[in-house]
Amino acid sequence: MTNKHKRKQKRKIKLAEKLPKKTIRHNVAANQEKHRPDWQPLIPDEDGFVLDRRIMPRDEQDRRDGLLISAPQSFDAALNDAVWQEMAAETPFVLGKVVEVSRGICRAEVNGQIISCDVRGILTAEGTGYTNIVAVGDRVLVHMQAEDRGLVESVLPRRSGLARADSFDVYLNQIIAANVDQLLIVASWREPQIWFQMIDEYLIGAARNNLRAIICINKVDLAEDRAEVATAVRPYQRLHYPLLFTSAELGIGLEEIRRVLHGRTTVLAGLSGVGKSSLLNAVFPTFQLRTGDVSQLKSREGRHTTTQAVMLNLPTGGAVVDTPGIKDMGLAGLHADDLILYYPDVAAVEPCKFADCTHSHEPGCMVKQAVANGRLTEWRLENYVKLYQQLLKGLQN
Ligand SMILES: Nc1nc2c(ncn2[C@@H]2O[C@H](COP(=O)(O)OP(=O)(O)O)[C@@H](O)[C@H]2O)c(=O)[nH]1
Ligand SMILES: [Mg+2]
Ligand SMILES: [Zn+2]
């Protein structure tokens, strides 16, 4: 077991102890209802407890419930800018596109201008299945309060999104970016060393979110032999994923990047340091995204400042979301037996002679045969087996 997994397990146990605190329940011995007939009745469950929902006037609760409905839950692929514009036109508010989010505040593009917006405190992610209410890329209704300041009144339904299961509660998702079309998975050949398992996990994440995936291998200038890079990632090519080979340093492959980004909304995903921001700067020199040394981002007290996803419009149409590096992307909440859906190359192997074949020493093992004759790449199989084991043990949560 790697250290990473040990840490995760430890964290899980700690959390399990804390969990009961999450739902605070009050005994309704004091019959508040009798004294406040105009307020929300507290309906106890069979044990005589009610959920901790703040007591408030009936119409206030109705108003909040109405707002909760406006927090998006599922995706509607038919949505587009024209529809969102129509939705906004029916309200006293203006349409905004969120380009950056911090706690309780965001920056949104309104009428072509970026303004700061507070998020209405009563907007809550409760009941949406998400841990966060507003994400980069969200279309929102903005109540203008000054020329350069607004208040987010509501988050409009989403066309799509990149979500990942929350690390604390797999039944909840964190939405990283909303209304996006595709995921550009950036890996570096070296520094950090290319890590196929991570690419596999991002591919699974993209598929689970219904997003097109493109793989970009950056820092090819660090390869002694470029042909070696192409050979290494050939299994992905055989699975028909678009592949790009780039160097932000030497300006290689920039035109190809520009082409895949054109007119679409793309999230860049990859470990920190692989060159996501450098690539965007190289392709679009006006961006001037911060790159390089992570320690730069430490505050004076040595704490890491929370760098978050930012959305930038492309001069050529479309937009990109630069993320600081997403770990733990694809698998949380996935059932081990569904993993095979994301490994069509492994699934294509015919059944072995023995149903309980461990694919190690048994005669008539089709998996070993497929690896031997080159139809299945060994590291794809290894990744599959590794991830399957992790899912079985619940280590991917
Ligand atoms: N040799 C080489 N270094 C690169 C390349 N692209 C980025 N870097 C360097 O890698 C480091 C991390 O880049 P950055 O763009 O901040 O990575 P990010 O965390 O993925 O956004 C920086 O020091 C860059 O100068 C490349 O193509 N070749
Ligand atoms: Mg970066
Ligand atoms: Zn076998």
Tab-separated table of C-alpha atoms and ligand atoms in Angstrom:
chain	number	residue	atom	x	y	z
A	1	MET	CA	0.000	0.000	0.000
A	2	THR	CA	1.397	3.384	-0.916
A	3	ASN	CA	1.671	6.189	1.607
A	4	LYS	CA	-1.002	8.104	-0.227
A	5	HIS	CA	-3.441	5.289	0.319
A	6	LYS	CA	-2.466	4.815	3.947
A	7	ARG	CA	-3.140	8.491	4.524
A	8	LYS	CA	-6.482	8.216	2.828
A	9	GLN	CA	-7.515	5.285	4.946
A	10	LYS	CA	-6.567	7.100	8.103
A	11	ARG	CA	-8.511	10.135	7.043
A	12	LYS	CA	-11.555	7.981	6.348
A	13	ILE	CA	-11.584	6.483	9.813
A	14	LYS	CA	-11.299	9.887	11.422
A	15	LEU	CA	-14.201	11.119	9.415
A	16	ALA	CA	-16.381	8.156	10.261
A	17	GLU	CA	-16.102	9.093	13.915
A	18	LYS	CA	-17.139	12.617	13.153
A	19	LEU	CA	-20.044	11.782	10.908
A	20	PRO	CA	-22.950	11.619	13.363
A	21	LYS	CA	-22.388	15.280	14.158
A	22	LYS	CA	-23.435	16.198	10.663
A	23	THR	CA	-27.137	15.845	11.360
A	24	ILE	CA	-27.978	17.643	14.536
A	25	ARG	CA	-31.376	16.639	15.730
A	26	HIS	CA	-33.469	18.345	18.328
A	27	ASN	CA	-35.946	16.757	20.615
A	28	VAL	CA	-39.257	18.470	20.137
A	29	ALA	CA	-40.344	18.160	23.704
A	30	ALA	CA	-40.906	21.872	23.848
A	31	ASN	CA	-44.064	22.236	21.787
A	32	GLN	CA	-43.027	25.277	19.819
A	33	GLU	CA	-45.784	24.722	17.308
A	34	LYS	CA	-48.504	25.543	19.797
A	35	HIS	CA	-46.931	28.886	20.589
A	36	ARG	CA	-46.055	29.828	17.049
A	37	PRO	CA	-48.855	28.656	14.775
A	38	ASP	CA	-47.653	30.971	11.977
A	39	TRP	CA	-44.204	29.364	11.861
A	40	GLN	CA	-42.976	26.216	10.173
A	41	PRO	CA	-44.268	23.145	11.944
A	42	LEU	CA	-41.507	20.857	13.151
A	43	ILE	CA	-42.462	17.413	11.957
A	44	PRO	CA	-40.708	14.794	14.042
A	45	ASP	CA	-39.550	11.458	12.642
A	46	GLU	CA	-40.640	8.155	14.243
A	47	ASP	CA	-38.118	8.632	17.051
A	48	GLY	CA	-39.574	12.004	17.904
A	49	PHE	CA	-36.696	14.020	16.457
A	50	VAL	CA	-36.678	16.749	13.865
A	51	LEU	CA	-33.826	17.742	11.611
A	52	ASP	CA	-31.994	20.868	12.521
A	53	ARG	CA	-33.599	23.263	10.142
A	54	ARG	CA	-33.625	26.778	11.342
A	55	ILE	CA	-37.080	27.822	12.472
A	56	MET	CA	-38.420	30.637	10.363
A	57	PRO	CA	-41.671	32.166	9.200
A	58	ARG	CA	-43.628	30.054	6.766
A	59	ASP	CA	-43.336	32.418	3.800
A	60	GLU	CA	-39.606	32.820	4.347
A	61	GLN	CA	-39.231	29.046	4.168
A	62	ASP	CA	-41.293	28.960	0.963
A	63	ARG	CA	-39.096	31.654	-0.520
A	64	ARG	CA	-35.959	29.711	0.326
A	65	ASP	CA	-37.390	26.484	-1.032
A	66	GLY	CA	-38.136	28.331	-4.257
A	67	LEU	CA	-34.550	29.452	-4.451
A	68	LEU	CA	-33.272	25.971	-3.742
A	69	ILE	CA	-35.052	24.781	-6.852
A	70	SER	CA	-33.030	27.265	-8.835
A	71	ALA	CA	-29.815	25.536	-7.721
A	72	PRO	CA	-29.029	23.230	-10.640
A	73	GLN	CA	-29.106	19.524	-10.028
A	74	SER	CA	-28.834	17.731	-13.321
A	75	PHE	CA	-27.585	18.674	-16.756
A	76	ASP	CA	-29.617	19.661	-19.784
A	77	ALA	CA	-27.642	19.276	-22.993
A	78	ALA	CA	-30.080	21.507	-24.898
A	79	LEU	CA	-28.991	24.633	-23.036
A	80	ASN	CA	-26.935	27.277	-24.779
A	81	ASP	CA	-26.224	30.996	-24.590
A	82	ALA	CA	-29.422	31.939	-26.407
A	83	VAL	CA	-31.564	29.929	-23.977
A	84	TRP	CA	-29.761	31.331	-20.933
A	85	GLN	CA	-30.238	34.810	-22.329
A	86	GLU	CA	-33.969	34.172	-22.665
A	87	MET	CA	-34.141	32.851	-19.118
A	88	ALA	CA	-32.488	35.994	-17.822
A	89	ALA	CA	-34.727	38.249	-19.915
A	90	GLU	CA	-37.730	36.954	-17.990
A	91	THR	CA	-36.265	38.232	-14.726
A	92	PRO	CA	-35.292	41.677	-13.441
A	93	PHE	CA	-31.656	40.477	-13.407
A	94	VAL	CA	-28.834	40.339	-15.932
A	95	LEU	CA	-27.048	37.246	-17.210
A	96	GLY	CA	-23.529	36.624	-15.957
A	97	LYS	CA	-20.856	33.998	-16.642
A	98	VAL	CA	-18.779	33.066	-13.627
A	99	VAL	CA	-15.054	33.195	-14.356
A	100	GLU	CA	-13.587	32.762	-10.880
A	101	VAL	CA	-14.921	31.616	-7.518
A	102	SER	CA	-13.760	32.075	-3.953
A	103	ARG	CA	-15.629	31.558	-0.737
A	104	GLY	CA	-18.916	33.454	-0.978
A	105	ILE	CA	-17.662	35.737	-3.719
A	106	CYS	CA	-17.032	35.342	-7.404
A	107	ARG	CA	-16.048	37.221	-10.499
A	108	ALA	CA	-18.464	37.161	-13.362
A	109	GLU	CA	-18.554	38.437	-16.890
A	110	VAL	CA	-21.589	40.659	-17.327
A	111	ASN	CA	-22.162	42.446	-20.629
A	112	GLY	CA	-18.560	41.805	-21.617
A	113	GLN	CA	-17.183	43.245	-18.381
A	114	ILE	CA	-15.718	41.321	-15.453
A	115	ILE	CA	-17.228	42.398	-12.154
A	116	SER	CA	-17.084	41.159	-8.572
A	117	CYS	CA	-20.220	39.565	-7.237
A	118	ASP	CA	-21.281	38.421	-3.819
A	119	VAL	CA	-23.259	35.229	-3.764
A	120	ARG	CA	-26.583	35.543	-1.974
A	121	GLY	CA	-26.107	33.912	1.400
A	122	ILE	CA	-29.349	31.971	1.226
A	123	LEU	CA	-28.300	30.216	-1.969
A	124	THR	CA	-27.287	26.837	-0.738
A	125	ALA	CA	-25.992	23.664	-2.295
A	126	GLU	CA	-28.153	21.661	0.085
A	127	GLY	CA	-30.294	19.167	-1.786
A	128	THR	CA	-28.452	19.582	-5.091
A	129	GLY	CA	-26.027	16.714	-4.565
A	130	TYR	CA	-23.137	19.148	-4.816
A	131	THR	CA	-20.902	20.578	-2.138
A	132	ASN	CA	-20.570	23.920	-3.891
A	133	ILE	CA	-23.299	26.174	-5.161
A	134	VAL	CA	-21.502	28.040	-7.899
A	135	ALA	CA	-18.642	26.999	-10.158
A	136	VAL	CA	-16.526	28.550	-12.861
A	137	GLY	CA	-18.507	28.547	-16.103
A	138	ASP	CA	-21.875	28.816	-14.395
A	139	ARG	CA	-24.455	31.131	-15.911
A	140	VAL	CA	-25.973	33.180	-13.135
A	141	LEU	CA	-28.606	35.852	-12.627
A	142	VAL	CA	-26.913	38.983	-11.357
A	143	HIS	CA	-28.580	41.773	-9.471
A	144	MET	CA	-26.511	44.839	-10.341
A	145	GLN	CA	-25.753	46.922	-7.264
A	146	ALA	CA	-23.188	49.294	-8.694
A	147	GLU	CA	-21.530	49.640	-12.051
A	148	ASP	CA	-18.828	47.184	-11.078
A	149	ARG	CA	-20.543	45.151	-8.408
A	150	GLY	CA	-23.363	42.638	-8.354
A	151	LEU	CA	-25.136	40.017	-6.348
A	152	VAL	CA	-25.675	36.483	-7.642
A	153	GLU	CA	-29.358	35.790	-7.157
A	154	SER	CA	-29.551	32.405	-8.776
A	155	VAL	CA	-27.531	29.812	-10.681
A	156	LEU	CA	-29.108	28.816	-13.991
A	157	PRO	CA	-29.439	25.169	-15.065
A	158	ARG	CA	-26.240	23.671	-16.454
A	159	ARG	CA	-25.552	22.185	-19.842
A	160	SER	CA	-22.737	19.984	-18.547
A	161	GLY	CA	-20.052	19.995	-15.934
A	162	LEU	CA	-16.873	18.476	-14.654
A	163	ALA	CA	-17.646	17.064	-11.252
A	164	ARG	CA	-15.777	14.750	-8.966
A	165	ALA	CA	-16.961	12.947	-5.886
A	166	ASP	CA	-16.248	14.881	-2.747
A	167	SER	CA	-13.367	13.361	-0.813
A	168	PHE	CA	-15.324	13.527	2.424
A	169	ASP	CA	-18.661	12.214	1.217
A	170	VAL	CA	-18.809	10.130	-1.962
A	171	TYR	CA	-22.521	10.781	-2.277
A	172	LEU	CA	-21.763	14.425	-2.898
A	173	ASN	CA	-19.999	15.908	-5.880
A	174	GLN	CA	-17.838	18.923	-6.106
A	175	ILE	CA	-18.446	20.731	-9.354
A	176	ILE	CA	-15.119	21.980	-10.682
A	177	ALA	CA	-16.405	23.710	-13.803
A	178	ALA	CA	-19.849	24.060	-15.333
A	179	ASN	CA	-21.025	24.231	-18.941
A	180	VAL	CA	-17.865	22.820	-20.458
A	181	ASP	CA	-17.416	20.715	-23.603
A	182	GLN	CA	-14.171	18.886	-23.208
A	183	LEU	CA	-11.275	17.946	-20.996
A	184	LEU	CA	-7.710	18.552	-22.107
A	185	ILE	CA	-5.634	16.161	-20.073
A	186	VAL	CA	-2.124	17.552	-19.766
A	187	ALA	CA	0.734	15.282	-18.743
A	188	SER	CA	4.440	16.016	-18.963
A	189	TRP	CA	6.927	13.566	-20.386
A	190	ARG	CA	9.335	14.373	-17.546
A	191	GLU	CA	9.372	16.713	-14.545
A	192	PRO	CA	7.022	15.348	-13.367
A	193	GLN	CA	7.498	11.964	-15.015
A	194	ILE	CA	4.559	10.839	-17.156
A	195	TRP	CA	2.120	8.823	-15.029
A	196	PHE	CA	-0.210	6.618	-17.050
A	197	GLN	CA	-2.462	5.696	-14.162
A	198	MET	CA	-3.278	9.364	-13.662
A	199	ILE	CA	-4.073	9.767	-17.370
A	200	ASP	CA	-6.334	6.701	-17.158
A	201	GLU	CA	-8.132	8.210	-14.175
A	202	TYR	CA	-8.698	11.518	-15.963
A	203	LEU	CA	-10.037	9.645	-18.979
A	204	ILE	CA	-12.495	7.852	-16.728
A	205	GLY	CA	-13.440	11.195	-15.154
A	206	ALA	CA	-14.092	12.691	-18.572
A	207	ALA	CA	-16.208	9.715	-19.652
A	208	ARG	CA	-18.230	9.744	-16.438
A	209	ASN	CA	-18.912	13.439	-16.996
A	210	ASN	CA	-19.784	12.911	-20.651
A	211	LEU	CA	-16.955	15.142	-21.821
A	212	ARG	CA	-14.734	14.640	-24.831
A	213	ALA	CA	-11.162	13.921	-23.763
A	214	ILE	CA	-7.959	15.007	-25.476
A	215	ILE	CA	-4.531	13.967	-24.236
A	216	CYS	CA	-1.639	16.388	-24.401
A	217	ILE	CA	1.904	15.258	-23.653
A	218	ASN	CA	3.894	18.377	-22.806
A	219	LYS	CA	7.625	18.942	-22.243
A	220	VAL	CA	8.589	16.780	-25.222
A	221	ASP	CA	11.743	18.917	-25.308
A	222	LEU	CA	12.878	16.856	-22.304
A	223	ALA	CA	12.708	13.594	-24.259
A	224	GLU	CA	15.937	12.236	-25.706
A	225	ASP	CA	13.963	10.711	-28.501
A	226	ARG	CA	10.550	12.039	-29.601
A	227	ALA	CA	9.666	8.718	-31.230
A	228	GLU	CA	9.923	7.140	-27.803
A	229	VAL	CA	7.162	9.475	-26.560
A	230	ALA	CA	4.840	8.562	-29.416
A	231	THR	CA	5.443	4.849	-28.849
A	232	ALA	CA	4.762	5.141	-25.131
A	233	VAL	CA	1.294	6.614	-25.615
A	234	ARG	CA	0.294	4.498	-28.608
A	235	PRO	CA	-2.261	2.546	-26.521
A	236	TYR	CA	-4.276	5.766	-26.182
A	237	GLN	CA	-4.044	6.364	-29.894
A	238	ARG	CA	-5.414	2.867	-30.501
A	239	LEU	CA	-8.349	3.756	-28.244
A	240	HIS	CA	-8.955	6.736	-30.577
A	241	TYR	CA	-8.184	9.501	-28.125
A	242	PRO	CA	-6.834	12.611	-29.835
A	243	LEU	CA	-3.182	13.053	-28.848
A	244	LEU	CA	-1.077	16.196	-28.892
A	245	PHE	CA	2.657	16.485	-28.357
A	246	THR	CA	3.802	19.864	-27.149
A	247	SER	CA	6.540	21.932	-25.630
A	248	ALA	CA	5.596	25.264	-24.137
A	249	GLU	CA	9.331	25.877	-23.810
A	250	LEU	CA	10.188	25.387	-27.495
A	251	GLY	CA	6.802	26.327	-28.926
A	252	ILE	CA	6.052	22.876	-30.315
A	253	GLY	CA	2.461	21.828	-31.071
A	254	LEU	CA	0.907	25.177	-30.193
A	255	GLU	CA	-1.086	25.400	-33.398
A	256	GLU	CA	-2.649	21.992	-32.652
A	257	ILE	CA	-3.640	23.184	-29.173
A	258	ARG	CA	-5.176	26.313	-30.606
A	259	ARG	CA	-7.161	24.167	-33.012
A	260	VAL	CA	-8.653	21.812	-30.390
A	261	LEU	CA	-9.549	24.720	-28.121
A	262	HIS	CA	-11.167	26.796	-30.835
A	263	GLY	CA	-14.834	27.579	-30.281
A	264	ARG	CA	-15.224	25.186	-27.363
A	265	THR	CA	-15.106	25.431	-23.599
A	266	THR	CA	-12.235	23.311	-22.363
A	267	VAL	CA	-11.024	22.384	-18.890
A	268	LEU	CA	-7.320	21.735	-18.524
A	269	ALA	CA	-6.607	18.960	-16.079
A	270	GLY	CA	-3.314	17.546	-14.984
A	271	LEU	CA	-0.971	17.435	-12.067
A	272	SER	CA	0.546	20.642	-10.855
A	273	GLY	CA	3.759	21.483	-12.712
A	274	VAL	CA	3.014	19.685	-15.986
A	275	GLY	CA	2.796	23.028	-17.807
A	276	LYS	CA	-0.921	23.805	-18.177
A	277	SER	CA	-0.559	27.524	-17.549
A	278	SER	CA	2.654	27.716	-19.572
A	279	LEU	CA	0.923	26.130	-22.553
A	280	LEU	CA	-1.994	28.546	-22.380
A	281	ASN	CA	0.411	31.481	-22.126
A	282	ALA	CA	2.376	30.183	-25.091
A	283	VAL	CA	-0.726	29.776	-27.247
A	284	PHE	CA	-2.358	33.020	-26.082
A	285	PRO	CA	0.379	35.451	-25.035
A	286	THR	CA	-2.131	37.964	-23.642
A	287	PHE	CA	-3.149	35.556	-20.859
A	288	GLN	CA	-0.136	35.984	-18.568
A	289	LEU	CA	-1.178	33.198	-16.232
A	290	ARG	CA	1.036	32.575	-13.275
A	291	THR	CA	3.407	29.656	-13.838
A	292	GLY	CA	6.200	27.788	-12.195
A	293	ASP	CA	7.433	27.613	-8.661
A	294	VAL	CA	4.639	26.526	-6.335
A	295	SER	CA	6.326	28.146	-3.342
A	296	GLN	CA	5.535	31.437	-5.004
A	297	LEU	CA	1.950	30.794	-4.123
A	298	LYS	CA	2.636	30.386	-0.427
A	299	SER	CA	1.458	33.189	1.782
A	300	ARG	CA	3.873	34.916	4.135
A	301	GLU	CA	2.873	32.577	6.956
A	302	GLY	CA	3.806	29.664	4.692
A	303	ARG	CA	0.257	28.573	4.033
A	304	HIS	CA	-0.698	27.732	0.487
A	305	THR	CA	-3.100	30.266	-0.847
A	306	THR	CA	-6.141	28.695	-2.385
A	307	THR	CA	-5.557	28.816	-6.094
A	308	GLN	CA	-8.689	27.949	-7.941
A	309	ALA	CA	-9.982	27.375	-11.382
A	310	VAL	CA	-10.207	30.430	-13.616
A	311	MET	CA	-12.039	30.743	-16.889
A	312	LEU	CA	-10.584	32.777	-19.728
A	313	ASN	CA	-12.234	33.646	-22.995
A	314	LEU	CA	-10.254	32.769	-26.074
A	315	PRO	CA	-9.579	35.506	-28.581
A	316	THR	CA	-10.597	32.953	-31.223
A	317	GLY	CA	-13.942	32.101	-29.589
A	318	GLY	CA	-14.528	29.572	-26.850
A	319	ALA	CA	-13.019	29.547	-23.397
A	320	VAL	CA	-10.561	27.619	-21.252
A	321	VAL	CA	-10.551	26.779	-17.592
A	322	ASP	CA	-7.075	26.651	-16.085
A	323	THR	CA	-7.024	24.526	-12.946
A	324	PRO	CA	-4.241	24.400	-10.365
A	325	GLY	CA	-3.957	20.618	-10.678
A	326	ILE	CA	-6.662	18.120	-9.919
A	327	LYS	CA	-5.736	15.005	-8.010
A	328	ASP	CA	-8.221	12.219	-7.273
A	329	MET	CA	-10.222	12.851	-10.361
A	330	GLY	CA	-12.010	9.947	-11.872
A	331	LEU	CA	-13.020	7.135	-9.615
A	332	ALA	CA	-14.672	8.095	-6.360
A	333	GLY	CA	-18.141	6.615	-6.104
A	334	LEU	CA	-17.529	4.191	-8.978
A	335	HIS	CA	-18.509	0.553	-8.481
A	336	ALA	CA	-15.551	-1.796	-8.995
A	337	ASP	CA	-17.494	-3.920	-11.464
A	338	ASP	CA	-18.226	-0.871	-13.633
A	339	LEU	CA	-14.533	-0.077	-14.084
A	340	ILE	CA	-14.387	-2.427	-17.075
A	341	LEU	CA	-16.698	-0.035	-18.962
A	342	TYR	CA	-13.784	2.386	-19.139
A	343	TYR	CA	-11.277	-0.245	-20.270
A	344	PRO	CA	-12.628	-1.375	-23.635
A	345	ASP	CA	-9.184	-2.787	-24.471
A	346	VAL	CA	-9.280	-5.053	-21.430
A	347	ALA	CA	-12.957	-5.872	-22.023
A	348	ALA	CA	-12.173	-6.968	-25.585
A	349	VAL	CA	-10.093	-9.914	-24.374
A	350	GLU	CA	-11.959	-13.219	-24.667
A	351	PRO	CA	-12.686	-15.139	-21.459
A	352	CYS	CA	-9.843	-17.222	-20.072
A	353	LYS	CA	-10.108	-21.007	-19.874
A	354	PHE	CA	-10.765	-20.870	-16.126
A	355	ALA	CA	-13.446	-18.522	-14.874
A	356	ASP	CA	-11.416	-17.717	-11.746
A	357	CYS	CA	-8.227	-17.105	-13.732
A	358	THR	CA	-5.829	-14.744	-11.946
A	359	HIS	CA	-4.044	-14.047	-15.255
A	360	SER	CA	-0.686	-15.066	-13.791
A	361	HIS	CA	0.236	-18.725	-14.367
A	362	GLU	CA	-2.900	-20.568	-15.542
A	363	PRO	CA	-2.989	-22.339	-18.897
A	364	GLY	CA	-5.432	-20.938	-21.439
A	365	CYS	CA	-5.138	-17.404	-20.069
A	366	MET	CA	-6.392	-15.112	-22.833
A	367	VAL	CA	-5.244	-11.982	-21.024
A	368	LYS	CA	-1.623	-13.102	-20.975
A	369	GLN	CA	-1.976	-14.139	-24.572
A	370	ALA	CA	-3.367	-10.726	-25.560
A	371	VAL	CA	-0.446	-9.010	-23.848
A	372	ALA	CA	2.030	-11.388	-25.468
A	373	ASN	CA	0.747	-10.772	-28.971
A	374	GLY	CA	0.521	-7.025	-28.432
A	375	ARG	CA	-3.261	-6.576	-28.576
A	376	LEU	CA	-3.364	-5.441	-24.960
A	377	THR	CA	-0.789	-3.129	-23.400
A	378	GLU	CA	0.639	-4.467	-20.194
A	379	TRP	CA	0.448	-1.199	-18.267
A	380	ARG	CA	-3.188	-0.693	-19.232
A	381	LEU	CA	-3.948	-4.097	-17.738
A	382	GLU	CA	-1.841	-3.273	-14.671
A	383	ASN	CA	-3.671	0.020	-14.200
A	384	TYR	CA	-6.997	-1.739	-14.538
A	385	VAL	CA	-6.064	-4.356	-11.946
A	386	LYS	CA	-4.648	-1.727	-9.574
A	387	LEU	CA	-7.694	0.518	-9.814
A	388	TYR	CA	-10.038	-2.462	-9.503
A	389	GLN	CA	-8.315	-3.525	-6.279
A	390	GLN	CA	-8.495	0.018	-4.943
A	391	LEU	CA	-12.189	0.283	-5.725
A	392	LEU	CA	-12.832	-3.067	-4.035
A	393	LYS	CA	-11.070	-1.881	-0.909
A	394	GLY	CA	-12.823	1.461	-1.013
A	395	LEU	CA	-9.517	3.292	-1.279
A	396	GLN	CA	-10.583	5.500	-4.128
A	397	ASN	CA	-13.053	7.538	-2.123
B	1	LIG	N1	11.214	21.960	-20.226
B	1	LIG	C1	9.955	22.391	-20.215
B	1	LIG	N2	9.466	23.024	-19.124
B	1	LIG	C2	8.187	23.436	-19.137
B	1	LIG	C3	7.355	23.256	-20.260
B	1	LIG	N3	6.128	23.759	-19.978
B	1	LIG	C4	6.208	24.250	-18.722
B	1	LIG	N4	7.443	24.061	-18.201
B	1	LIG	C5	7.917	24.460	-16.862
B	1	LIG	O1	7.233	23.670	-15.910
B	1	LIG	C6	6.974	24.420	-14.734
B	1	LIG	C7	5.498	24.344	-14.380
B	1	LIG	O2	4.735	24.974	-15.375
B	1	LIG	P1	3.271	25.505	-15.109
B	1	LIG	O3	2.780	26.073	-16.391
B	1	LIG	O4	3.229	26.401	-13.932
B	1	LIG	O5	2.511	24.140	-14.763
B	1	LIG	P2	0.990	23.965	-14.268
B	1	LIG	O6	1.058	23.772	-12.792
B	1	LIG	O7	0.528	22.710	-14.944
B	1	LIG	O8	0.230	25.161	-14.682
B	1	LIG	C8	7.441	25.834	-15.032
B	1	LIG	O9	8.688	26.016	-14.422
B	1	LIG	C9	7.539	25.884	-16.526
B	1	LIG	O10	8.539	26.770	-16.962
B	1	LIG	C10	7.902	22.584	-21.414
B	1	LIG	O11	7.262	22.369	-22.429
B	1	LIG	N5	9.201	22.179	-21.317
B	2	MG	MG	-0.892	26.482	-13.487
B	3	ZN	ZN	-6.434	-15.233	-17.432
